[in-house]
Amino acid sequence: MHEPRALLDLGDTAVARLARRRHHLDLNALRDLVTQRGETSDAVDKLRARSNQLAKQARDLRGGDGSDRVRTQARDVKEQIQKLETEQRRLSDELTDFLLAVPNLPDDELPDGNTEADAVELRRVGEPQTFDFTPRHHAELGESTGILDLPRAAKLSGARFAVSRGMGALLERGLAAFFLQLHTWEHGYVEYSVPTLVTPETMTGTGQLPKFADDLFKTSVGGRDLYLIPTAEVPLTNLFAGETLDPDSLPLALTAHTPCFRAEAGSYGKDTRGILRLHEFSKVELVRICTPERSRAELALLLDHAEDCLRRLGLAFRTVLLPAGDIGFSATMTYDIEVWLPSQGTYREISSCSDCGTFQARRAGIRTRDRKGRKGYAATLNGSGLPIGRTLAAILEQGQQADGSVVLPEALVPYVGGVKVLEPTN
C-alpha cells in the first residue's frame, strides 16, 4: 500500500507510472480525501482542547455561578467531538479503501506493454527438443503411462482438478522433496510448514484482498471468514506482519511446500486440458525479506534459485522481463521463467519472481530498524521454486520418446525410488 503523501508528492509522475500498468490514479479524489481527513482531525484536536478547558473550568467553579452553563457547553462539545470522530473514521476508511485499490508503481526499467508478447527475453537455457515424431501433450502422456487420472478427478470435484496415482504421486512427492532440499541445503532457505487457511487481514497484507476477491476460495464457519491460500507467499510473508525486524537478521529466506487454491476467475477456456491451470495444485514457494536498498540484488538471487531448479532437471527454459502492464498487483518488477512445452511449440510460464519493494510491508506492517535505530519498511520478494504440476508437465513433454515412454531427469531419479523411465501402460 502507498503512503498517500508520497503519491501526492509524485503527482503527475505517479499518474503516468500507474498508467503504464493500466491503472488510473485520481489525484484530485486522493487530494480531497487527504485534505478532508486532515481538516477533520485538526477540528477534533481543537475540540478536545476546548473540552479539556471546559472540564478545568467546571472543576474550578465546583457548582458555583456559571457551572451549569459550562457543563452545557461541555456536553455540546462532546457531542460535536463524537460526530467529528465518526466522520474522521469514515474518511480514514474511505482513504484506506482508495489506497488498497492502487497497485504498486512499476519500475522505470520495465518495457512498455500489457501482454506476455511485450516481455523482453533475457536468456535461453537448454535447447528445445526436436522430435522425429509429433510430440504428445502431457495429459496424453500422463494417462498413457498411468500416472494421471483426470476423468476421475472431474468426477470428484469437477473441471480443473487432477488425480495422480502410483508413479505420478511419487513424482509429485519427489519433485517437492528435490526442490526443498535444493533450496534449504544449498540456497540457504529456512523451510516452514504454514496454514493454508488464513484471515482476510493476512490476504490483505500481501495484496490479494480486496483486488482479487473473485479469484479466491473462501470458507465461513462459525461466523469466521477464512481464505484458502493461492500461494505460500501469503502466509510466509505475513509471518512477520506487525513486527520490526533486526537488521542483523536480514535478509530472511523462507520456503514452503503447500497446496494452492485459485478460482481462476476470468480464465475459463484457457488451458482446460491437462494440469497447467488447476483450481488446486501444489507449489514450493520462495520468499525473501530485506532492506529496500538490497531488494534488486535479492531479486537476482531469487531468480537464480528458481532457475537452478530447471537447470538441475535439464529442462529447456527462457527468462523474460515482464512489461509494466503485465506485472502482478504488488510487484514493482517481475521476471518470468518460461519452460519449453513441445506439444505447444512454445515456452510457458512456470515461475514469476517479483520484487515488491516496500508495498506489501506497508500493508502488513513489516518494519526494519537500521543500526542508528531509525525505523523503515522492509522490502519483500517472492517467486515459485517451483510449481509441481507444471514442472511435471514439462518433464513429461520434454522427456517423451517415440515409443510413448518418458525418460526422467537424472537429478530426480534418487527421489523416485531409482526409476529412470516411465513406460506406457496402454
XYZ file of C-alpha atoms in Angstrom:
426
model
C 0.000 0.000 0.000
C 1.141 3.511 -0.715
C 1.665 6.366 1.695
C -0.817 8.963 0.373
C 1.558 11.887 0.727
C 4.158 10.054 -1.364
C 1.665 9.669 -4.235
C 0.608 13.309 -3.973
C 4.215 14.479 -3.926
C 4.909 12.463 -7.082
C 1.777 13.950 -8.641
C 1.622 13.535 -12.410
C 4.651 11.247 -12.274
C 2.673 8.757 -10.191
C -0.266 9.062 -12.597
C 1.995 8.379 -15.589
C 3.754 5.431 -13.968
C 0.494 3.787 -12.923
C -0.993 4.422 -16.366
C 1.755 2.136 -17.733
C 0.056 -0.683 -15.871
C -3.446 0.417 -16.908
C -4.452 1.971 -13.599
C -5.958 5.446 -13.458
C -4.896 7.323 -10.338
C -7.423 10.041 -9.483
C -5.147 12.570 -7.849
C -7.960 15.037 -7.175
C -10.005 12.425 -5.314
C -6.947 11.395 -3.302
C -6.074 15.004 -2.502
C -9.637 15.731 -1.377
C -9.699 12.702 0.931
C -6.350 13.594 2.481
C -7.390 17.233 2.926
C -10.784 16.380 4.434
C -9.276 13.844 6.800
C -6.611 16.342 7.877
C -9.139 19.127 8.429
C -11.405 16.798 10.411
C -8.502 15.627 12.552
C -7.498 19.228 13.258
C -11.066 20.090 14.205
C -11.245 17.107 16.568
C -7.963 18.133 18.206
C -9.226 21.694 18.746
C -12.490 20.474 20.208
C -10.659 18.096 22.539
C -8.533 21.011 23.734
C -11.721 23.048 24.276
C -13.263 20.087 26.164
C -10.251 19.981 28.469
C -10.574 23.718 29.130
C -14.249 23.377 29.987
C -13.534 20.444 32.280
C -10.992 22.562 34.139
C -13.466 25.461 34.401
C -16.112 23.080 35.791
C -13.681 21.867 38.442
C -12.744 25.438 39.372
C -16.386 26.551 39.671
C -17.400 23.479 41.703
C -21.125 24.140 41.425
C -20.815 27.918 41.706
C -22.247 30.571 39.406
C -21.888 29.621 35.756
C -21.234 25.963 36.413
C -24.475 24.895 34.688
C -23.538 26.931 31.619
C -20.062 25.348 31.499
C -21.492 21.840 31.846
C -23.918 22.541 28.997
C -21.088 23.800 26.834
C -19.029 20.708 27.712
C -21.883 18.391 26.656
C -22.254 20.261 23.355
C -18.527 19.991 22.677
C -18.513 16.260 23.445
C -21.413 15.732 21.037
C -19.510 17.648 18.344
C -16.412 15.531 19.011
C -18.404 12.315 18.661
C -19.871 13.443 15.338
C -16.498 14.528 14.007
C -14.835 11.307 15.186
C -17.446 9.339 13.244
C -16.692 11.449 10.187
C -12.970 11.034 10.810
C -13.317 7.236 10.841
C -15.414 7.330 7.689
C -12.821 9.412 5.863
C -9.967 7.218 7.114
C -11.780 4.085 5.938
C -12.526 5.682 2.570
C -8.890 6.711 2.169
C -7.719 3.213 3.109
C -10.117 1.650 0.594
C -8.834 4.048 -2.061
C -5.202 3.198 -1.364
C -5.805 -0.567 -1.165
C -7.000 -0.457 -4.773
C -3.858 1.284 -6.071
C -1.236 -1.181 -7.400
C 2.474 -0.837 -6.852
C 4.409 1.590 -9.026
C 6.163 -0.237 -11.887
C 9.904 0.181 -12.102
C 11.031 2.615 -14.784
C 13.291 -0.098 -16.230
C 10.320 -2.178 -17.331
C 9.373 -2.166 -21.008
C 6.016 -0.780 -22.096
C 3.209 -3.174 -22.932
C 0.367 -5.149 -21.405
C 0.826 -8.760 -22.514
C 3.418 -11.531 -22.487
C 4.142 -10.665 -26.109
C 5.689 -7.409 -24.876
C 8.114 -9.155 -22.499
C 11.839 -8.799 -23.155
C 13.747 -12.057 -23.397
C 16.918 -12.084 -21.309
C 18.286 -15.571 -21.921
C 17.558 -19.119 -23.024
C 18.949 -22.145 -21.257
C 18.981 -25.516 -22.953
C 17.896 -26.375 -26.471
C 14.250 -27.198 -27.137
C 13.998 -30.817 -28.205
C 13.440 -31.775 -31.797
C 11.490 -34.963 -32.420
C 11.118 -37.207 -35.461
C 7.509 -37.721 -34.375
C 4.661 -35.428 -33.390
C 5.189 -34.596 -29.701
C 2.324 -35.621 -27.474
C 0.535 -33.452 -24.911
C 1.425 -34.049 -21.261
C -2.151 -35.074 -20.443
C -1.995 -37.827 -23.049
C 1.423 -38.933 -21.786
C 0.216 -38.895 -18.182
C -2.746 -41.068 -18.990
C -0.838 -43.486 -21.236
C 1.836 -44.045 -18.570
C -0.834 -44.441 -15.910
C 0.291 -41.584 -13.671
C -2.651 -39.214 -14.230
C -6.355 -39.913 -13.888
C -8.120 -36.760 -14.997
C -11.602 -38.261 -15.615
C -11.839 -39.468 -12.001
C -10.648 -36.057 -10.775
C -13.547 -34.483 -12.661
C -15.907 -36.996 -11.056
C -14.694 -35.953 -7.615
C -14.505 -32.184 -7.982
C -15.430 -31.079 -11.489
C -13.261 -29.357 -14.066
C -9.707 -28.240 -13.392
C -8.740 -30.760 -10.779
C -6.275 -33.644 -11.121
C -5.631 -37.036 -9.589
C -2.136 -38.550 -9.664
C -1.585 -42.217 -8.932
C 1.296 -44.607 -8.450
C 4.424 -43.141 -10.008
C 2.543 -39.895 -10.592
C 2.018 -39.370 -6.873
C 5.623 -40.408 -6.215
C 6.863 -37.975 -8.870
C 4.966 -35.136 -7.215
C 6.347 -36.046 -3.791
C 9.831 -36.482 -5.247
C 9.767 -33.113 -7.002
C 8.714 -31.346 -3.808
C 11.486 -33.069 -1.848
C 14.031 -32.260 -4.565
C 13.098 -28.574 -4.628
C 13.014 -28.234 -0.843
C 16.342 -29.960 -0.377
C 17.938 -27.776 -3.042
C 16.592 -24.565 -1.511
C 17.324 -25.434 2.117
C 20.636 -27.270 1.799
C 22.228 -25.261 -0.999
C 20.361 -21.966 -1.392
C 20.065 -21.163 2.313
C 16.297 -21.008 2.814
C 14.531 -21.959 6.031
C 11.648 -24.355 5.449
C 8.297 -23.618 7.084
C 5.077 -25.561 7.434
C 2.303 -22.981 7.327
C -1.519 -22.863 7.404
C -3.397 -22.950 4.125
C -6.410 -21.194 5.669
C -5.705 -17.568 6.551
C -7.577 -14.481 7.715
C -8.765 -11.630 5.488
C -6.107 -9.434 7.121
C -3.412 -11.871 6.021
C -4.718 -11.841 2.455
C -4.817 -8.039 2.522
C -1.219 -7.853 3.739
C 0.203 -9.302 0.519
C -2.304 -7.679 -1.842
C -4.749 -10.495 -2.607
C -7.591 -8.563 -0.983
C -9.573 -6.620 -1.881
C -8.414 -6.632 -5.505
C -8.631 -10.375 -6.201
C -11.561 -11.473 -4.051
C -13.176 -13.237 -7.030
C -10.072 -15.384 -7.562
C -10.040 -16.756 -4.015
C -11.764 -19.679 -2.341
C -13.406 -18.633 0.912
C -14.937 -20.533 3.800
C -17.176 -19.212 6.567
C -17.633 -21.398 9.629
C -18.990 -20.262 12.970
C -19.108 -16.664 11.812
C -15.399 -16.680 10.985
C -14.173 -15.950 7.438
C -11.012 -17.694 6.242
C -9.449 -17.918 2.792
C -7.585 -20.764 1.114
C -4.167 -19.500 0.094
C -3.389 -19.007 -3.627
C 0.327 -19.343 -2.834
C 2.560 -19.805 0.225
C 3.782 -16.260 -0.374
C 0.735 -15.169 1.653
C 1.466 -16.928 4.974
C 5.257 -16.783 4.615
C 5.371 -13.008 4.149
C 2.743 -12.379 6.826
C 4.655 -14.408 9.409
C 6.303 -11.086 10.241
C 3.244 -8.818 9.975
C 3.295 -6.094 12.594
C 6.920 -6.829 13.556
C 10.117 -4.772 13.468
C 12.989 -6.902 12.196
C 16.521 -6.654 13.494
C 18.924 -5.620 10.695
C 21.285 -8.435 11.690
C 18.535 -10.961 10.875
C 18.203 -9.781 7.268
C 17.867 -10.961 4.629
C 15.318 -13.612 5.575
C 14.954 -16.519 3.145
C 11.818 -18.634 3.585
C 10.371 -21.573 1.687
C 7.336 -23.823 1.996
C 5.587 -26.548 0.041
C 1.826 -26.084 0.185
C -1.335 -26.764 -1.731
C -2.545 -23.665 -3.558
C -6.117 -22.765 -4.469
C -7.220 -20.418 -7.250
C -10.672 -19.843 -8.654
C -9.091 -18.591 -11.898
C -11.954 -16.145 -12.430
C -11.938 -14.820 -15.983
C -9.662 -17.572 -17.315
C -12.291 -20.104 -18.328
C -11.484 -21.689 -21.658
C -7.712 -21.354 -21.159
C -5.575 -24.465 -20.642
C -8.594 -26.631 -19.929
C -6.685 -29.773 -20.894
C -4.105 -31.226 -18.552
C -2.513 -29.826 -15.409
C -1.294 -26.366 -16.370
C -4.170 -24.391 -14.851
C -5.898 -26.102 -11.956
C -8.068 -24.882 -9.100
C -5.904 -26.865 -6.679
C -2.214 -27.561 -7.149
C 0.946 -27.710 -5.075
C 3.975 -25.489 -5.208
C 7.239 -24.752 -3.464
C 7.378 -21.022 -2.813
C 10.366 -18.771 -2.136
C 10.136 -15.544 -0.121
C 12.919 -13.129 0.759
C 12.674 -10.123 3.108
C 15.416 -7.499 3.185
C 16.165 -3.802 3.454
C 14.863 -1.746 0.492
C 18.325 -0.942 -0.826
C 19.066 -4.681 -1.117
C 15.888 -5.649 -2.974
C 17.259 -5.617 -6.509
C 20.253 -7.775 -5.592
C 17.921 -10.126 -3.692
C 15.674 -10.379 -6.755
C 18.624 -11.517 -8.873
C 19.447 -14.123 -6.230
C 15.847 -15.333 -6.004
C 15.621 -15.610 -9.783
C 18.815 -17.670 -9.920
C 17.477 -20.044 -7.279
C 14.262 -20.630 -9.245
C 16.192 -21.103 -12.492
C 18.526 -23.528 -10.770
C 15.635 -25.950 -10.281
C 15.199 -26.192 -14.041
C 18.930 -26.313 -14.745
C 19.317 -29.264 -12.363
C 16.422 -31.052 -14.062
C 17.881 -30.385 -17.515
C 14.711 -28.689 -18.764
C 14.903 -26.112 -21.536
C 13.608 -22.693 -20.477
C 13.907 -18.991 -21.039
C 13.738 -15.969 -18.732
C 11.910 -12.760 -19.635
C 11.394 -9.344 -18.061
C 7.680 -8.579 -17.960
C 6.321 -5.276 -19.274
C 4.820 -2.713 -16.924
C 1.244 -3.647 -17.817
C 1.667 -7.370 -17.126
C 3.239 -7.478 -13.662
C 1.324 -8.542 -10.556
C -0.610 -6.071 -8.414
C 2.004 -5.954 -5.634
C 5.102 -6.095 -7.832
C 7.338 -3.295 -8.973
C 9.417 -5.622 -11.196
C 8.855 -9.216 -12.309
C 10.870 -11.805 -14.198
C 9.022 -14.786 -15.633
C 10.725 -18.117 -16.188
C 9.097 -19.994 -19.049
C 9.636 -23.703 -19.681
C 9.505 -25.267 -23.157
C 6.413 -27.365 -23.922
C 6.963 -29.326 -27.160
C 3.276 -30.121 -27.711
C 2.525 -26.396 -27.897
C 5.772 -25.452 -29.614
C 6.251 -22.567 -27.204
C 7.515 -21.501 -23.798
C 5.004 -21.302 -20.933
C 5.342 -19.523 -17.589
C 6.461 -21.757 -14.722
C 7.700 -19.169 -12.226
C 7.242 -15.461 -11.598
C 9.918 -13.813 -9.459
C 8.909 -10.397 -8.163
C 10.358 -7.509 -6.211
C 7.503 -5.859 -4.305
C 9.641 -3.132 -2.742
C 8.023 -1.864 0.466
C 4.487 -2.201 -0.942
C 3.491 -5.384 0.910
C 5.423 -4.434 4.031
C 3.408 -1.227 4.355
C 0.164 -3.201 4.129
C 1.343 -5.839 6.599
C 3.301 -3.524 8.909
C 6.689 -5.237 8.450
C 9.370 -2.793 9.539
C 13.124 -2.753 9.898
C 15.386 -0.768 12.173
C 18.783 0.414 10.992
C 21.872 0.466 13.200
C 21.060 4.011 14.271
C 17.634 2.915 15.472
C 15.661 4.534 12.645
C 12.610 2.577 11.531
C 11.514 1.978 7.964
C 9.614 -0.605 5.964
C 11.173 -3.823 4.719
C 11.239 -4.973 1.112
C 9.580 -8.280 0.226
C 10.235 -10.586 -2.714
C 8.661 -13.827 -3.848
C 8.854 -16.440 -6.556
C 7.863 -20.008 -7.383
C 10.563 -22.526 -6.826
C 8.718 -24.404 -8.455
C 5.096 -25.480 -9.049
C 4.853 -29.266 -9.013
C 2.220 -29.745 -11.713
C 3.755 -27.505 -14.363
C 7.184 -28.983 -13.727
C 5.754 -32.479 -14.133
C 4.073 -31.432 -17.388
C 7.422 -30.161 -18.720
C 9.211 -33.362 -17.642
C 6.651 -35.491 -19.447
C 6.762 -33.475 -22.634
C 10.499 -32.855 -22.839
C 11.381 -36.419 -21.832
C 8.968 -38.215 -24.151
C 10.212 -40.864 -26.563
C 8.824 -42.241 -29.810
C 7.586 -45.431 -28.113
C 5.486 -43.424 -25.621
C 7.898 -43.789 -22.726
C 9.266 -40.828 -20.758
C 12.892 -40.507 -19.637
C 13.071 -38.838 -16.219
C 15.687 -36.209 -15.310
C 18.770 -37.806 -13.771
C 18.674 -35.427 -10.789
C 15.169 -36.616 -9.918
C 15.875 -40.373 -10.037
C 17.101 -40.663 -6.398
C 13.832 -39.074 -5.231
C 11.564 -41.550 -7.058
C 12.985 -44.861 -5.972
C 15.575 -45.109 -8.721
C 13.041 -45.172 -11.567
C 14.585 -43.720 -14.718
C 11.884 -44.279 -17.322
C 8.103 -44.209 -17.287
C 6.778 -46.932 -19.556
C 3.405 -46.729 -21.333
C 0.763 -48.967 -19.786
C -1.697 -48.742 -22.662
